[in-house]
PDB file of C-alpha atoms in Angstrom:
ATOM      1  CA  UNK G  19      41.904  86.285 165.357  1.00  0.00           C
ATOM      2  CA  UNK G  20      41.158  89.628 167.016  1.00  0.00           C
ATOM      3  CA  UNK G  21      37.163  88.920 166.596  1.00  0.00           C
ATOM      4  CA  UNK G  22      37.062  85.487 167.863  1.00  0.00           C
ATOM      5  CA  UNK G  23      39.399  86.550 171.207  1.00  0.00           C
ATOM      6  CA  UNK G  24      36.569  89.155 171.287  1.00  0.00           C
ATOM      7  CA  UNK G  25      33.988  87.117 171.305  1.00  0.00           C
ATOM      8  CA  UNK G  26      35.641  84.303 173.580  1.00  0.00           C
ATOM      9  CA  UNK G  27      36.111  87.417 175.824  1.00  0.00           C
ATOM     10  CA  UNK G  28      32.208  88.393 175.492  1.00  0.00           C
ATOM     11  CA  UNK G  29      31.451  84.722 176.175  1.00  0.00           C
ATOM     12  CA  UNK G  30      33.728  84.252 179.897  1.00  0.00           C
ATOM     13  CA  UNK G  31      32.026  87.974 180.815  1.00  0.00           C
ATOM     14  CA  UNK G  32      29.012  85.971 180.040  1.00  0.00           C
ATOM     15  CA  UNK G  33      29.347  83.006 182.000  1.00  0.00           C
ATOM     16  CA  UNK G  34      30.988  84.727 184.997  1.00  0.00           C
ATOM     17  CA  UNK G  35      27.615  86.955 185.507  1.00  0.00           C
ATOM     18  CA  UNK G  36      25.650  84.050 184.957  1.00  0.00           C
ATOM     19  CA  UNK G  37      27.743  81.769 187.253  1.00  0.00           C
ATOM     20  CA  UNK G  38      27.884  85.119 189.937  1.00  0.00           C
ATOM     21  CA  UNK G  39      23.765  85.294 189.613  1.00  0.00           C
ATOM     22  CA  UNK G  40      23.100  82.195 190.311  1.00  0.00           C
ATOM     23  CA  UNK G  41      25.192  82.433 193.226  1.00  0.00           C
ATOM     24  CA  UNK G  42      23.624  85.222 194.520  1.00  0.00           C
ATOM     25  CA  UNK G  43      20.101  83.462 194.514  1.00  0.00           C
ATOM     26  CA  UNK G  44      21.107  80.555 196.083  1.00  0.00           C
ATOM     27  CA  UNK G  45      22.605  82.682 199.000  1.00  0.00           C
ATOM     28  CA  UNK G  46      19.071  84.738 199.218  1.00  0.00           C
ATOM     29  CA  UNK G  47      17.140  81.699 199.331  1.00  0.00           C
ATOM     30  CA  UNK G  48      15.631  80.337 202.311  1.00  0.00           C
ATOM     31  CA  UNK G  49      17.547  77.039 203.600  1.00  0.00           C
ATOM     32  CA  UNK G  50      14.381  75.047 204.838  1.00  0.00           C
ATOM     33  CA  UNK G  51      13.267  76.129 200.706  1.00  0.00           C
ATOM     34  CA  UNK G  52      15.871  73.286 200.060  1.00  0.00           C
ATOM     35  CA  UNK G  53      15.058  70.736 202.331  1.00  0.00           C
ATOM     36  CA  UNK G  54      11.222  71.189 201.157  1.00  0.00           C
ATOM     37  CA  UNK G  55      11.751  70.881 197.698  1.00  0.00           C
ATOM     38  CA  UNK G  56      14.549  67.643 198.352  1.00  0.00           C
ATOM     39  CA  UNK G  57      17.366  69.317 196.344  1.00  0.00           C
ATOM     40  CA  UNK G  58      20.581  68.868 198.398  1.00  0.00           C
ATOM     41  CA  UNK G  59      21.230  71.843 201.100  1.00  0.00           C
ATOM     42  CA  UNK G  60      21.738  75.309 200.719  1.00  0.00           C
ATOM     43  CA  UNK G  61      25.271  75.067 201.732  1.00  0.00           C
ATOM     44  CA  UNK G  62      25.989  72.315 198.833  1.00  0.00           C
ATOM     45  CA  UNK G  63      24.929  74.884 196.183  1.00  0.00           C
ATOM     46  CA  UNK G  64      26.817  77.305 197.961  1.00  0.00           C
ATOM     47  CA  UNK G  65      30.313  75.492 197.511  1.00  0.00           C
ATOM     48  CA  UNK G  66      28.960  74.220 194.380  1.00  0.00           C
ATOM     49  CA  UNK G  67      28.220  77.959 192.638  1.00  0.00           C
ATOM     50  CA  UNK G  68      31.206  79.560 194.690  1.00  0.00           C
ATOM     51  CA  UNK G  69      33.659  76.990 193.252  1.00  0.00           C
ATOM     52  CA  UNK G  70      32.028  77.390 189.585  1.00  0.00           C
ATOM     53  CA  UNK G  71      32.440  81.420 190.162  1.00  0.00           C
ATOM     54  CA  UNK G  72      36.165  80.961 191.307  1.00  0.00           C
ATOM     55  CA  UNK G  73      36.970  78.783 188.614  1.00  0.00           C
ATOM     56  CA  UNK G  74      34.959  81.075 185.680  1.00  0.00           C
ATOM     57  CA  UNK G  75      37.071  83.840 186.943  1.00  0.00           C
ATOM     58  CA  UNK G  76      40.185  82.059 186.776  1.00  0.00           C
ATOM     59  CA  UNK G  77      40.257  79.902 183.823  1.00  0.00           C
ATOM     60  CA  UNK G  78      39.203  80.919 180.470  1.00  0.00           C
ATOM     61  CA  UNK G  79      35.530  78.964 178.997  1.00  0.00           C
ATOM     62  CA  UNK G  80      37.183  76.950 176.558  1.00  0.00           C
ATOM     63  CA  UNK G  81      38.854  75.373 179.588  1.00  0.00           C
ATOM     64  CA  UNK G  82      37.487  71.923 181.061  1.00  0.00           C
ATOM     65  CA  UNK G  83      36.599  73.091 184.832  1.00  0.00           C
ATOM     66  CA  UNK G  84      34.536  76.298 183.453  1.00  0.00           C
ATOM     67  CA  UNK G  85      32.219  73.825 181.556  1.00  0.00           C
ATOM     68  CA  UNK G  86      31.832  71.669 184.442  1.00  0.00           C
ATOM     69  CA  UNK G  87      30.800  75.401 186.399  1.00  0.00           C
ATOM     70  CA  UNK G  88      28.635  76.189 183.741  1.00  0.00           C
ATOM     71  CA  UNK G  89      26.734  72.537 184.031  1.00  0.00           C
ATOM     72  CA  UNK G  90      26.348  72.798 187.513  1.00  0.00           C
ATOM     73  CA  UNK G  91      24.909  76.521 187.186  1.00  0.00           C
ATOM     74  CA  UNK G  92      22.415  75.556 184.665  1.00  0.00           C
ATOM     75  CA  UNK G  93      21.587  72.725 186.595  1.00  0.00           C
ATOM     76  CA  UNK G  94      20.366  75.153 189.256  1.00  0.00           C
ATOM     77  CA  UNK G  95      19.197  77.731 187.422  1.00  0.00           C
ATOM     78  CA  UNK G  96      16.924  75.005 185.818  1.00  0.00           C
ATOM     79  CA  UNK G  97      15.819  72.617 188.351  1.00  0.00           C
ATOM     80  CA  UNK G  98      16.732  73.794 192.131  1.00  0.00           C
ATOM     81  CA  UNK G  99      16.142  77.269 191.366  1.00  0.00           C
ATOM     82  CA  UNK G 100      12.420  76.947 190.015  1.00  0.00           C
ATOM     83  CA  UNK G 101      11.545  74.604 192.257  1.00  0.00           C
ATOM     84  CA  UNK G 102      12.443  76.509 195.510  1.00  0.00           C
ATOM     85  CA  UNK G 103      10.887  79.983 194.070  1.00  0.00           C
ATOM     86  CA  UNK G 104       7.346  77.669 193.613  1.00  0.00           C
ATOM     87  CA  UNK G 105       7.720  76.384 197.334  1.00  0.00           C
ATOM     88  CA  UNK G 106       8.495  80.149 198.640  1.00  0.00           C
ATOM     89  CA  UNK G 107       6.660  82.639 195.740  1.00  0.00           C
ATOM     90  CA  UNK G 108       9.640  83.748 195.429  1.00  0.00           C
ATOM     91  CA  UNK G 109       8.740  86.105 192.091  1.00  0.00           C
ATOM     92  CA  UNK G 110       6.910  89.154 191.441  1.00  0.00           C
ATOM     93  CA  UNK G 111       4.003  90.011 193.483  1.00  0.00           C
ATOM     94  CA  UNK G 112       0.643  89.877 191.682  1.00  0.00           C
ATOM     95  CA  UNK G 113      -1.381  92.846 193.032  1.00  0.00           C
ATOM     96  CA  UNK G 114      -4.696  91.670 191.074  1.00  0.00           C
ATOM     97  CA  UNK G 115      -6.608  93.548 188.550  1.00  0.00           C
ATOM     98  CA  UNK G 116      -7.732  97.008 188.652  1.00  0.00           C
ATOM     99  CA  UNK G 117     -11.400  96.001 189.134  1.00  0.00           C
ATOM    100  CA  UNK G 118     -10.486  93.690 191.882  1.00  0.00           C
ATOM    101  CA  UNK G 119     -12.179  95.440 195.506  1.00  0.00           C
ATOM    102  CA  UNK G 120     -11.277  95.028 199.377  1.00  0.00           C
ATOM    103  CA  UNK G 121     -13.617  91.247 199.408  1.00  0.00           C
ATOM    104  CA  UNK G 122     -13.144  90.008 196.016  1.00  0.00           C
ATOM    105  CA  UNK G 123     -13.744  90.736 192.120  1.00  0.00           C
ATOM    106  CA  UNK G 124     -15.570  93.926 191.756  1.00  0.00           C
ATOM    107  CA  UNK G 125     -18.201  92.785 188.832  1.00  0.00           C
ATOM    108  CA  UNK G 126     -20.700  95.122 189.145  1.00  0.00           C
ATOM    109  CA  UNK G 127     -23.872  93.497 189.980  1.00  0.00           C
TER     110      UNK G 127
END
């Protein structure tokens, strides 16, 4: 019993960073990002990731509301998320190649 409470434990530590990142992204985020990209508001996934942080916090995962959360983070993470990072380049920062110079490719003609 001891290793599945462990686990179980592992798994709500789990889902509250996951939950708590995804919160964190959506409050970086630009709110004219969301409009753009026609995924609800900013403040909507807000409430929406706030209330599945709260409740991942509170409850533990094999409760009903914590699923729910967990849906609703995914749901961002996999669809709202990617979409507003393409709008934005949100991402890291391609510098170009080491051969690239001040007007274009280097290629040494």
């Amino acid at each position: 019993m001891q290793g599945f409470a462990g686990v179980m434990w592992l798994l709500n530590v789990a889902l509250i960073l996951f939950t708590g990142f995804a919160l964190f992204d959506a409050a970086i985020r630009r709110e004219d990002a969301y409009r753009a990209v026609n995924k609800q508001t900013k403040p909507f996934w807000l409430i929406v990731l706030g209330l599945a942080f709260v409740v991942s916090v509170i409850f533990p995962i094999l409760a009903f509301l914590p699923i729910i959360g967990l849906i609703a983070t995914i749901v961002y993470m996999v669809d709202v998320r990617p979409a507003i990072r393409g709008i934005t380049g949100g991402g890291p920062r391609r510098r170009g190649s080491s051969s690239d110079g001040p007007y274009g490719p280097f290629n040494g003609r």
